[in-house]
Short mmCIF file of C-alpha atoms in Angstrom, two decimals:
data_model
loop_
_atom_site.label_atom_id
_atom_site.label_comp_id
_atom_site.label_asym_id
_atom_site.label_seq_id
_atom_site.Cartn_x
_atom_site.Cartn_y
_atom_site.Cartn_z
CA MET G 1 -5.07 29.57 -2.08
CA LEU G 2 -2.00 28.24 -3.89
CA ASP G 3 1.38 29.59 -2.87
CA THR G 4 3.58 31.12 -5.55
CA ASN G 5 5.81 28.08 -5.95
CA ILE G 6 2.96 25.61 -6.41
CA ARG G 7 1.12 28.04 -8.66
CA ASN G 8 4.14 28.36 -10.96
CA GLN G 9 4.67 24.60 -11.03
CA LEU G 10 1.02 23.98 -11.91
CA LYS G 11 1.15 26.58 -14.66
CA THR G 12 4.14 24.78 -16.16
CA TYR G 13 2.32 21.45 -16.01
CA LEU G 14 -0.78 22.89 -17.68
CA GLU G 15 1.32 23.97 -20.66
CA ARG G 16 1.28 20.27 -21.58
CA LEU G 17 -2.48 20.26 -22.17
CA GLN G 18 -3.32 19.24 -25.72
CA GLN G 19 -7.07 19.97 -25.70
CA PRO G 20 -9.58 21.99 -23.64
CA VAL G 21 -10.56 20.91 -20.14
CA GLU G 22 -13.70 21.97 -18.28
CA LEU G 23 -14.07 22.17 -14.50
CA VAL G 24 -17.69 22.16 -13.32
CA ALA G 25 -18.29 22.97 -9.64
CA SER G 26 -21.35 22.16 -7.55
CA LEU G 27 -21.21 24.55 -4.61
CA ASP G 28 -23.16 25.61 -1.53
CA ALA G 29 -22.77 28.39 1.01
CA SER G 30 -20.17 26.61 3.15
CA ALA G 31 -16.63 27.79 3.89
CA LYS G 32 -15.23 24.76 2.07
CA ALA G 33 -17.25 25.69 -1.01
CA ALA G 34 -15.64 29.14 -0.91
CA GLU G 35 -12.20 27.50 -0.75
CA MET G 36 -13.07 25.25 -3.69
CA ARG G 37 -14.30 28.22 -5.74
CA GLU G 38 -11.04 30.04 -5.04
CA LEU G 39 -8.93 27.00 -5.99
CA LEU G 40 -10.76 26.41 -9.27
CA SER G 41 -10.66 30.10 -10.16
CA GLU G 42 -6.89 30.13 -9.70
CA ILE G 43 -6.50 27.04 -11.87
CA GLY G 44 -8.63 28.66 -14.55
CA THR G 45 -6.22 31.58 -14.80
CA LEU G 46 -3.21 29.35 -15.42
CA SER G 47 -4.10 28.06 -18.89
CA PRO G 48 -6.28 29.27 -21.76
CA LEU G 49 -7.36 25.64 -22.25
CA VAL G 50 -8.98 25.42 -18.80
CA ARG G 51 -12.57 26.64 -18.42
CA VAL G 52 -14.34 26.87 -15.03
CA ARG G 53 -18.09 26.76 -14.46
CA THR G 54 -20.00 26.90 -11.17
CA ASP G 55 -23.42 25.70 -12.31
CA GLY G 56 -22.95 22.03 -11.49
CA THR G 57 -25.86 19.94 -10.22
CA ASN G 58 -24.04 17.24 -8.26
CA VAL G 59 -25.85 16.38 -5.01
CA ARG G 60 -22.53 16.26 -3.14
CA ARG G 61 -21.59 19.82 -2.33
CA PRO G 62 -19.01 21.12 -2.50
CA SER G 63 -17.62 19.05 -5.37
CA PHE G 64 -16.36 19.53 -8.90
CA ALA G 65 -15.93 17.47 -12.05
CA ILE G 66 -13.15 17.38 -14.64
CA GLY G 67 -13.98 16.59 -18.24
CA ARG G 68 -13.89 17.73 -21.82
CA PRO G 69 -16.32 20.36 -23.12
CA GLY G 70 -19.42 18.80 -24.63
CA GLU G 71 -18.85 15.45 -22.88
CA ALA G 72 -20.25 14.11 -19.61
CA ALA G 73 -17.50 14.42 -16.99
CA ARG G 74 -16.30 11.11 -15.57
CA ILE G 75 -13.82 12.35 -12.93
CA HIS G 76 -15.24 13.90 -9.76
CA PHE G 77 -13.67 15.35 -6.61
CA ALA G 78 -16.06 15.61 -3.66
CA GLY G 79 -13.68 17.60 -1.54
CA ILE G 80 -10.66 19.83 -2.04
CA PRO G 81 -7.80 17.65 -3.34
CA MET G 82 -4.89 19.20 -1.50
CA GLY G 83 -2.29 17.42 0.63
CA HIS G 84 -1.50 13.98 -0.72
CA GLU G 85 -4.29 14.32 -3.28
CA PHE G 86 -2.94 17.40 -5.07
CA THR G 87 -0.99 15.16 -7.45
CA SER G 88 -4.26 13.35 -8.24
CA LEU G 89 -5.75 16.69 -9.28
CA VAL G 90 -2.78 17.59 -11.48
CA LEU G 91 -2.77 14.21 -13.24
CA ALA G 92 -6.53 14.34 -13.78
CA LEU G 93 -6.19 17.74 -15.45
CA LEU G 94 -3.34 16.60 -17.69
CA GLN G 95 -4.88 13.28 -18.69
CA ALA G 96 -8.32 14.78 -19.35
CA GLY G 97 -6.47 17.34 -21.48
CA GLY G 98 -4.93 14.68 -23.69
CA TYR G 99 -1.50 14.36 -22.09
CA PRO G 100 -0.46 10.70 -22.52
CA PRO G 101 -0.28 8.66 -19.28
CA LYS G 102 2.90 6.86 -18.26
CA VAL G 103 1.32 3.42 -18.65
CA ASP G 104 2.32 0.66 -21.05
CA VAL G 105 0.31 0.14 -24.23
CA ALA G 106 -1.00 -3.28 -23.15
CA THR G 107 -2.52 -1.82 -19.97
CA ILE G 108 -4.13 1.04 -21.90
CA GLU G 109 -5.71 -1.42 -24.32
CA GLN G 110 -6.91 -3.58 -21.42
CA ILE G 111 -8.65 -0.56 -19.87
CA ARG G 112 -10.23 0.47 -23.15
CA GLY G 113 -11.43 -3.08 -23.68
CA LEU G 114 -13.44 -3.25 -20.45
CA ALA G 115 -17.12 -3.72 -21.23
CA GLY G 116 -19.88 -2.52 -18.91
CA THR G 117 -20.57 0.34 -16.53
CA PHE G 118 -18.18 0.90 -13.63
CA ARG G 119 -18.96 3.71 -11.18
CA PHE G 120 -16.23 3.83 -8.55
CA GLU G 121 -16.53 5.84 -5.33
CA ILE G 122 -13.31 6.22 -3.34
CA PHE G 123 -13.50 7.39 0.26
CA ILE G 124 -10.21 9.00 1.25
CA SER G 125 -8.58 11.17 3.87
CA LEU G 126 -6.19 13.91 2.83
CA SER G 127 -3.55 12.56 5.24
CA CYS G 128 -3.67 9.07 3.69
CA HIS G 129 -0.52 8.22 1.74
CA ASN G 130 -2.10 5.15 0.13
CA CYS G 131 -5.23 6.87 -1.17
CA PRO G 132 -3.71 8.82 -4.10
CA ASP G 133 -2.57 5.63 -5.84
CA VAL G 134 -6.14 4.35 -5.90
CA VAL G 135 -7.65 7.70 -6.92
CA GLN G 136 -5.13 8.16 -9.72
CA ALA G 137 -5.62 4.64 -11.06
CA LEU G 138 -9.40 4.99 -11.20
CA ASN G 139 -9.21 8.49 -12.67
CA LEU G 140 -7.02 7.16 -15.46
CA MET G 141 -9.50 4.39 -16.16
CA ALA G 142 -12.26 7.02 -16.35
CA VAL G 143 -10.24 9.04 -18.87
CA LEU G 144 -9.61 6.04 -21.12
CA ASN G 145 -12.96 4.25 -20.95
CA PRO G 146 -16.34 6.04 -21.27
CA GLY G 147 -17.95 3.29 -19.21
CA VAL G 148 -15.88 4.16 -16.11
CA GLU G 149 -16.63 6.94 -13.64
CA SER G 150 -14.40 7.87 -10.68
CA VAL G 151 -15.58 9.83 -7.62
CA MET G 152 -13.14 10.83 -4.86
CA ILE G 153 -14.89 11.57 -1.54
CA ASP G 154 -13.08 13.26 1.34
CA GLY G 155 -14.38 11.39 4.38
CA ALA G 156 -13.59 14.26 6.74
CA LEU G 157 -15.76 16.62 4.68
CA PHE G 158 -18.67 14.22 4.21
CA GLN G 159 -18.89 12.76 7.71
CA ASP G 160 -22.61 12.03 7.47
CA GLU G 161 -22.05 9.85 4.43
CA VAL G 162 -19.12 8.13 6.11
CA GLU G 163 -21.37 7.25 9.04
CA ARG G 164 -24.27 6.15 6.86
CA ARG G 165 -22.16 3.95 4.63
CA GLN G 166 -20.07 2.59 7.52
CA VAL G 167 -16.70 3.69 6.14
CA MET G 168 -14.08 3.05 8.83
CA ALA G 169 -10.88 2.70 6.85
CA VAL G 170 -9.43 4.41 3.80
CA PRO G 171 -9.04 4.11 0.95
CA MET G 172 -12.43 2.41 0.73
CA VAL G 173 -13.70 1.72 -2.78
CA LEU G 174 -17.26 1.02 -3.82
CA LEU G 175 -18.17 -0.20 -7.30
CA ASN G 176 -21.71 0.52 -8.44
CA GLY G 177 -22.68 1.03 -4.82
CA GLU G 178 -21.22 -2.24 -3.53
CA PRO G 179 -17.94 -2.83 -1.61
CA PHE G 180 -15.06 -3.40 -4.03
CA GLY G 181 -11.85 -3.09 -2.03
CA GLN G 182 -10.13 -1.50 0.93
CA GLY G 183 -6.54 -0.38 1.30
CA ARG G 184 -3.90 0.49 -1.24
CA MET G 185 -4.54 -0.95 -4.70
CA THR G 186 -2.51 -0.51 -7.85
CA LEU G 187 -3.93 -0.10 -11.33
CA GLU G 188 -2.87 -3.68 -12.05
CA GLU G 189 -4.74 -4.97 -9.01
CA ILE G 190 -7.91 -3.10 -9.92
CA LEU G 191 -7.83 -4.35 -13.48
CA ALA G 192 -7.28 -7.91 -12.30
CA LYS G 193 -10.49 -7.66 -10.24
CA VAL G 194 -12.71 -6.16 -12.95
CA ASP G 195 -11.29 -8.02 -15.94
CA GLY G 196 -12.53 -11.58 -15.45
CA GLY G 197 -10.34 -13.17 -18.12
CA ALA G 198 -7.06 -11.61 -17.04
CA GLY G 199 -6.10 -14.40 -14.61
CA SER G 200 -6.23 -17.25 -17.10
CA ARG G 201 -4.39 -15.22 -19.73
CA ASP G 202 -1.62 -14.36 -17.28
CA ALA G 203 -1.27 -17.98 -16.09
CA ALA G 204 -0.79 -19.21 -19.64
CA LYS G 205 1.92 -16.60 -20.25
CA LEU G 206 3.73 -17.52 -17.02
CA ASN G 207 3.70 -21.24 -17.76
CA ALA G 208 5.33 -20.57 -21.12
CA LYS G 209 8.32 -18.72 -19.66
CA GLU G 210 11.77 -20.25 -19.90
CA ALA G 211 13.58 -21.25 -16.72
CA PHE G 212 15.31 -18.46 -14.79
CA ASP G 213 18.84 -18.58 -13.45
CA VAL G 214 17.60 -16.71 -10.37
CA LEU G 215 13.94 -16.31 -9.45
CA VAL G 216 13.22 -13.86 -6.64
CA VAL G 217 9.95 -14.38 -4.77
CA GLY G 218 8.96 -11.04 -3.26
CA GLY G 219 9.24 -7.43 -4.39
CA GLY G 220 10.11 -5.47 -1.25
CA PRO G 221 13.52 -3.99 -0.37
CA ALA G 222 15.17 -7.44 -0.02
CA GLY G 223 13.66 -8.78 -3.24
CA SER G 224 14.51 -5.63 -5.19
CA ALA G 225 18.12 -5.65 -4.03
CA ALA G 226 18.43 -9.36 -4.84
CA ALA G 227 17.05 -8.81 -8.34
CA ILE G 228 19.40 -5.92 -9.06
CA TYR G 229 22.48 -7.77 -7.84
CA ALA G 230 21.55 -10.90 -9.79
CA ALA G 231 20.76 -9.01 -12.99
CA ARG G 232 24.09 -7.17 -12.81
CA LYS G 233 25.77 -10.57 -13.09
CA GLY G 234 24.26 -10.94 -16.55
CA ILE G 235 22.10 -13.94 -15.68
CA ARG G 236 18.41 -14.48 -16.45
CA THR G 237 16.55 -12.96 -13.50
CA GLY G 238 12.87 -12.85 -12.61
CA VAL G 239 10.84 -11.34 -9.77
CA VAL G 240 7.44 -12.73 -8.85
CA ALA G 241 5.57 -10.69 -6.24
CA GLU G 242 2.12 -10.55 -4.74
CA ARG G 243 2.53 -6.78 -4.37
CA PHE G 244 5.68 -5.08 -5.60
CA GLY G 245 6.98 -2.88 -2.79
CA GLY G 246 5.63 -5.13 -0.05
CA GLN G 247 5.20 -3.79 3.47
CA VAL G 248 7.06 -0.60 2.53
CA LEU G 249 3.93 0.55 0.70
CA ASP G 250 2.15 0.80 4.07
CA THR G 251 4.92 2.79 5.74
CA LEU G 252 4.70 6.56 6.06
CA ALA G 253 7.84 8.39 7.18
CA ILE G 254 11.22 6.69 6.64
CA GLU G 255 14.07 8.63 8.22
CA ASN G 256 16.73 5.97 8.86
CA LEU G 257 17.65 4.91 5.33
CA ILE G 258 21.27 5.99 5.25
CA SER G 259 21.99 8.88 2.82
CA VAL G 260 18.24 9.54 2.43
CA PRO G 261 17.27 11.81 5.35
CA HIS G 262 13.54 11.50 4.67
CA THR G 263 11.25 9.63 2.30
CA GLU G 264 7.89 7.88 2.37
CA GLY G 265 7.07 4.24 1.77
CA PRO G 266 5.21 4.59 -1.55
CA LYS G 267 7.98 6.82 -2.92
CA LEU G 268 10.64 4.32 -1.90
CA ALA G 269 8.64 1.44 -3.40
CA ALA G 270 8.32 3.33 -6.69
CA ALA G 271 12.06 4.04 -6.67
CA LEU G 272 12.84 0.37 -6.02
CA GLU G 273 10.70 -0.74 -8.95
CA GLN G 274 12.20 1.90 -11.23
CA HIS G 275 15.70 0.76 -10.30
CA VAL G 276 14.87 -2.90 -10.92
CA ARG G 277 13.36 -2.05 -14.31
CA GLU G 278 16.63 -0.46 -15.41
CA TYR G 279 17.93 -4.01 -15.78
CA GLU G 280 16.66 -6.96 -17.81
CA VAL G 281 14.52 -8.30 -14.99
CA ASP G 282 11.23 -10.03 -15.73
CA ILE G 283 8.79 -8.57 -13.16
CA MET G 284 5.65 -10.64 -12.58
CA ASN G 285 3.44 -8.66 -10.23
CA LEU G 286 0.16 -9.64 -8.50
CA GLN G 287 1.22 -13.28 -8.31
CA ARG G 288 1.13 -15.11 -4.97
CA ALA G 289 3.49 -18.06 -4.44
CA GLU G 290 1.79 -21.08 -2.88
CA ALA G 291 4.46 -23.78 -2.92
CA ILE G 292 8.05 -24.41 -3.84
CA VAL G 293 9.43 -27.74 -5.08
CA PRO G 294 13.21 -28.19 -4.70
CA ALA G 295 15.26 -28.98 -7.79
CA GLY G 296 14.99 -32.48 -9.17
CA ASP G 297 17.10 -34.35 -11.70
CA ASP G 298 16.73 -31.51 -14.19
CA GLY G 299 18.33 -29.09 -11.76
CA LEU G 300 15.29 -26.79 -11.72
CA ALA G 301 13.25 -25.76 -8.69
CA GLN G 302 9.56 -25.03 -9.23
CA VAL G 303 7.55 -22.17 -7.74
CA ARG G 304 3.82 -22.81 -7.95
CA LEU G 305 1.52 -19.78 -7.98
CA ALA G 306 -2.04 -19.26 -6.80
CA SER G 307 -3.04 -18.54 -10.41
CA GLY G 308 -2.21 -22.14 -11.32
CA ALA G 309 1.00 -21.24 -13.12
CA THR G 310 4.41 -22.74 -12.36
CA LEU G 311 7.75 -20.99 -12.78
CA ARG G 312 11.08 -22.83 -13.00
CA ALA G 313 14.52 -21.67 -11.88
CA LYS G 314 18.03 -22.91 -11.24
CA SER G 315 18.04 -21.00 -7.95
CA VAL G 316 15.39 -19.24 -5.89
CA ILE G 317 15.62 -16.32 -3.45
CA ILE G 318 12.67 -16.05 -1.05
CA ALA G 319 11.99 -12.50 0.11
CA THR G 320 8.31 -12.55 1.02
CA GLY G 321 8.68 -10.23 4.02
CA ALA G 322 6.21 -9.92 6.87
CA ARG G 323 2.72 -8.60 7.58
CA TRP G 324 0.99 -6.86 10.48
CA ARG G 325 0.57 -9.12 13.48
CA GLU G 326 -3.05 -9.51 14.52
CA MET G 327 -4.37 -9.88 18.05
CA ASN G 328 -6.19 -13.13 17.21
CA VAL G 329 -9.09 -12.42 19.53
CA PRO G 330 -12.82 -12.86 18.92
CA GLY G 331 -14.29 -10.07 16.80
CA GLU G 332 -11.02 -8.82 15.32
CA ARG G 333 -11.45 -10.22 11.82
CA GLU G 334 -15.20 -9.59 11.82
CA TYR G 335 -14.63 -5.88 12.40
CA LYS G 336 -11.49 -5.38 10.32
CA ALA G 337 -11.98 -2.13 8.35
CA LYS G 338 -15.12 -1.61 10.45
CA GLY G 339 -13.25 -0.08 13.36
CA VAL G 340 -10.24 -2.40 13.60
CA CYS G 341 -7.39 -0.64 11.77
CA PHE G 342 -3.64 -0.96 11.27
CA CYS G 343 -2.69 2.45 9.82
CA PRO G 344 -3.26 5.46 12.09
CA HIS G 345 -2.03 7.89 9.43
CA CYS G 346 -4.56 6.65 6.87
CA ASP G 347 -7.60 5.95 9.00
CA GLY G 348 -7.13 8.33 11.94
CA PRO G 349 -9.12 11.22 10.39
CA LEU G 350 -12.19 8.97 10.10
CA PHE G 351 -12.34 8.86 13.91
CA LYS G 352 -12.26 12.60 14.48
CA GLY G 353 -13.90 13.42 17.82
CA LYS G 354 -14.31 9.73 18.72
CA ARG G 355 -12.72 7.37 21.24
CA VAL G 356 -10.10 4.90 20.10
CA ALA G 357 -7.61 2.42 21.49
CA VAL G 358 -4.07 1.61 20.42
CA ILE G 359 -2.84 -1.93 21.11
CA GLY G 360 0.91 -2.06 21.68
CA GLY G 361 3.40 -0.06 23.73
CA GLY G 362 6.43 -0.22 21.46
CA ASN G 363 7.61 2.67 19.27
CA SER G 364 4.92 2.06 16.65
CA GLY G 365 2.13 1.94 19.22
CA VAL G 366 3.22 5.04 21.11
CA GLU G 367 3.79 7.00 17.89
CA ALA G 368 0.30 6.00 16.74
CA ALA G 369 -1.21 7.15 20.04
CA ILE G 370 0.57 10.50 19.80
CA ASP G 371 -0.63 11.06 16.24
CA LEU G 372 -4.20 10.05 17.02
CA ALA G 373 -4.39 12.24 20.12
CA GLY G 374 -4.40 15.31 17.89
CA ILE G 375 -7.44 14.06 15.99
CA VAL G 376 -9.69 11.97 18.21
CA ALA G 377 -11.46 12.74 21.47
CA HIS G 378 -9.53 10.22 23.55
CA VAL G 379 -6.88 7.53 23.11
CA THR G 380 -6.46 4.51 25.39
CA LEU G 381 -3.16 2.70 24.90
CA LEU G 382 -3.04 -0.91 26.10
CA GLU G 383 0.25 -2.73 26.61
CA PHE G 384 0.59 -6.41 27.53
CA ASP G 385 3.85 -5.87 29.43
CA SER G 386 4.14 -4.12 32.77
CA LYS G 387 5.73 -1.07 31.13
CA LEU G 388 5.90 0.65 27.76
CA ARG G 389 8.76 -0.47 25.55
CA ALA G 390 8.98 2.67 23.40
CA ASP G 391 11.92 5.08 23.42
CA ALA G 392 12.05 7.46 26.37
CA VAL G 393 11.43 10.56 24.25
CA LEU G 394 8.22 9.03 22.89
CA ARG G 395 7.05 7.98 26.35
CA ALA G 396 7.63 11.51 27.64
CA LYS G 397 5.62 13.00 24.80
CA LEU G 398 2.79 10.52 25.33
CA THR G 399 2.44 11.20 29.03
CA SER G 400 2.25 14.95 28.36
CA LEU G 401 -0.95 14.59 26.34
CA PRO G 402 -4.16 15.27 28.28
CA ASN G 403 -6.44 12.99 26.25
CA VAL G 404 -4.38 9.79 26.49
CA THR G 405 -4.78 6.99 29.03
CA VAL G 406 -2.11 4.29 29.31
CA ILE G 407 -3.01 0.85 30.68
CA THR G 408 -0.20 -1.65 31.18
CA SER G 409 -0.39 -5.35 32.07
CA ALA G 410 -3.48 -5.52 29.87
CA GLN G 411 -4.30 -8.51 27.67
CA THR G 412 -6.90 -7.72 25.03
CA THR G 413 -9.49 -10.50 24.99
CA GLU G 414 -12.15 -9.43 22.48
CA VAL G 415 -13.36 -6.82 20.04
CA ARG G 416 -16.97 -5.83 20.61
CA GLY G 417 -19.39 -4.55 18.00
CA ASP G 418 -23.01 -4.17 17.02
CA GLY G 419 -22.76 -6.23 13.83
CA GLU G 420 -21.76 -3.27 11.68
CA LYS G 421 -19.02 -1.46 13.57
CA VAL G 422 -16.78 -1.59 16.64
CA THR G 423 -18.36 -0.47 19.90
CA GLY G 424 -15.66 -1.45 22.37
CA LEU G 425 -13.08 -3.98 23.50
CA GLY G 426 -12.55 -6.30 26.41
CA TYR G 427 -9.29 -6.88 28.25
CA GLN G 428 -8.01 -8.70 31.29
CA ASP G 429 -5.91 -7.07 33.99
CA ARG G 430 -2.95 -9.47 34.10
CA ILE G 431 -2.19 -8.57 37.73
CA SER G 432 -5.64 -8.83 39.30
CA GLY G 433 -7.18 -11.16 36.72
CA GLU G 434 -10.21 -8.87 36.49
CA ALA G 435 -12.07 -8.67 33.16
CA ARG G 436 -12.75 -5.11 32.02
CA ARG G 437 -14.38 -3.33 29.10
CA ILE G 438 -13.78 -0.05 27.28
CA ASP G 439 -16.45 1.60 25.12
CA LEU G 440 -14.94 3.11 21.97
CA GLU G 441 -15.31 3.36 18.19
CA GLY G 442 -11.88 2.41 16.83
CA ILE G 443 -8.98 0.06 17.57
CA PHE G 444 -5.51 0.50 16.06
CA VAL G 445 -3.36 -2.64 16.28
CA GLN G 446 0.40 -2.00 16.55
CA ILE G 447 1.98 -5.20 17.88
CA GLY G 448 4.62 -6.08 15.35
CA LEU G 449 5.00 -8.32 12.33
CA LEU G 450 4.60 -11.96 11.28
CA PRO G 451 6.76 -13.56 8.53
CA ASN G 452 4.96 -14.54 5.32
CA THR G 453 6.24 -18.10 5.35
CA GLY G 454 3.19 -20.30 5.89
CA TRP G 455 3.47 -21.59 2.32
CA LEU G 456 6.99 -22.91 3.03
CA LYS G 457 6.20 -25.35 5.86
CA GLY G 458 7.74 -28.73 5.12
CA THR G 459 10.02 -27.33 2.41
CA VAL G 460 12.72 -25.29 4.15
CA ALA G 461 13.66 -25.19 7.82
CA LEU G 462 11.74 -22.58 9.82
CA SER G 463 12.35 -21.27 13.33
CA THR G 464 9.80 -21.54 16.11
CA ARG G 465 8.64 -18.05 15.07
CA GLY G 466 8.12 -19.16 11.49
CA GLU G 467 11.19 -17.35 10.16
CA ILE G 468 13.32 -18.96 7.45
CA GLU G 469 16.60 -20.22 8.85
CA VAL G 470 19.54 -18.96 6.78
CA ASP G 471 23.31 -19.14 7.01
CA ALA G 472 25.83 -16.33 6.53
CA ARG G 473 25.32 -16.45 2.76
CA GLY G 474 21.54 -16.44 2.84
CA GLN G 475 21.37 -20.18 2.06
CA THR G 476 18.37 -22.07 3.46
CA SER G 477 18.32 -25.73 4.47
CA VAL G 478 17.71 -26.66 0.81
CA PRO G 479 20.59 -26.27 -1.69
CA GLY G 480 19.83 -23.67 -4.33
CA ILE G 481 17.11 -21.98 -2.29
CA PHE G 482 18.14 -18.74 -0.57
CA ALA G 483 16.21 -16.22 1.52
CA ALA G 484 16.53 -12.61 2.66
CA GLY G 485 14.73 -9.86 4.55
CA ASP G 486 12.04 -9.82 7.22
CA ALA G 487 10.97 -13.41 6.45
CA THR G 488 14.29 -14.77 7.76
CA THR G 489 15.96 -15.29 11.14
CA VAL G 490 18.29 -12.33 10.54
CA PRO G 491 17.66 -9.95 13.48
CA TYR G 492 16.56 -6.33 13.36
CA LYS G 493 13.82 -5.96 10.77
CA GLN G 494 14.92 -2.77 9.04
CA ILE G 495 14.72 -1.67 5.41
CA ILE G 496 18.44 -1.09 5.08
CA ILE G 497 19.22 -4.51 6.58
CA SER G 498 16.77 -6.17 4.19
CA MET G 499 18.46 -4.50 1.24
CA GLY G 500 21.87 -5.73 2.34
CA GLU G 501 20.57 -9.25 2.95
CA GLY G 502 18.93 -9.28 -0.48
CA ALA G 503 22.20 -8.33 -2.14
CA LYS G 504 24.02 -11.00 -0.12
CA ALA G 505 21.51 -13.70 -1.05
CA ALA G 506 21.90 -12.82 -4.74
CA LEU G 507 25.67 -13.14 -4.49
CA GLY G 508 25.20 -16.43 -2.68
CA ALA G 509 22.87 -17.68 -5.40
CA PHE G 510 25.33 -16.63 -8.11
CA ASP G 511 28.14 -18.45 -6.34
CA HIS G 512 25.88 -21.53 -6.11
CA LEU G 513 25.21 -21.38 -9.86
CA ILE G 514 28.90 -21.13 -10.66
CA ARG G 515 29.83 -24.07 -8.49
CA SER G 516 26.92 -26.30 -9.50
CA SER G 517 27.52 -25.74 -13.22
CA ALA G 518 31.32 -25.90 -13.19
CA PRO G 519 32.66 -28.80 -15.30
CA ALA G 520 34.26 -31.71 -13.46
CA THR G 521 38.07 -31.75 -13.57
CA THR G 522 40.63 -34.43 -12.92
CA ALA G 523 43.61 -33.43 -10.83
CA LYS G 524 46.99 -34.03 -12.45
CA VAL G 525 49.37 -36.14 -10.40
CA PRO G 526 52.96 -34.97 -10.67
CA VAL G 527 55.49 -37.57 -11.80
#
């Protein structure tokens, strides 16, 4: 089942095991069970410390558990963890076998200190690039704390359960049978939700921090570049971010980052954070900025956070990026993650054999429709304009697909549902004015981005689109406050442009600090 290269790599990894690991399979007569048996048998031959049993009693079949002999297993895979999830399998084996995780000591102690019983179920799809982060975080928690159990469930393999539990987006996490979270979540985010006292402890630590020379708000490509360029100047630099990596975390293939022919969003985000951490940058993650107060007589601006904490800085660089634009029609928010989706790569497999719509005829919308056409029964693409705006090569590919219908001059007016899930959508023909309806099970919204600048109204000048107005140096309308990236008026929202703008804003902020702190001089008059 494993090719020679992967088999050799896995064997090398398993040499790091420090104690025995037991794999216990619960199988049935299905073809997938046969594949699972083969996979586990191969793994069992790669290390003398790995034992495989097939007498499991789990009701989900096929599935297997990873644990230590003589202990109740706390890591479960209901499905075959290949594709994006293969790394989750490898890490689970290593960590269950005593190999130390690459997590700081404080986080390990926080996990071990959790009191109570936490049974997490994570519905995933093997094509989802966000799912492994969640699976790996919860598996680690299960290794470190006997009160935590982690169960990965492949939605494509357990379709009946997906239907019964109304799972329409992945990753979907349930805690003790109740909804816990949907979408990509880091270990830090999960801990913040289950550890009730973490917020107040963090706020107290943030309030006690000394003022920064440069405080970057946002941890995407622009914020990361700004932090690196500021730190290289030898000045006190901090980054406060709601989610380090930003929108990049939700991006799959990236093929236009110069000198990097191909990468994926989560990999790029991890590389950005690693690069920032090579410098003396204070990273404050999972903190949402709510207001900014320009510098007063003390020369320090204030950034107020949702946690109640306040950070102070001589200069601020705003790099809060953008988010998916919503349709803003009745039913959209009610059925978000219940049929209304934004990531075709992640959630597409959940709609196998069903009817879906894609809203938006730009490159993103057409690419989504092409991808979905290979999975679902039928795709209807709706575009507001009178023609598709995607590149010609994408339009040609789209029109060649037999299970795709394109409707132009269509204004979506509502999302329909039965109270639990999407059942259709309504739209208006912009030429005839006629109201029409399409029966379907999923809607993928691909209509662009909105800047994350609502918290800045009344503080810095914003354009009619809500973008931060900046000059050639990244300076906003307020001295000492700079901005960069997708949140600004700089055209062409691209990763490489955001990086350059972040670097430029940092240089602008450094120049501001030099000039504002330079001692006054008196010109000498020649005699």
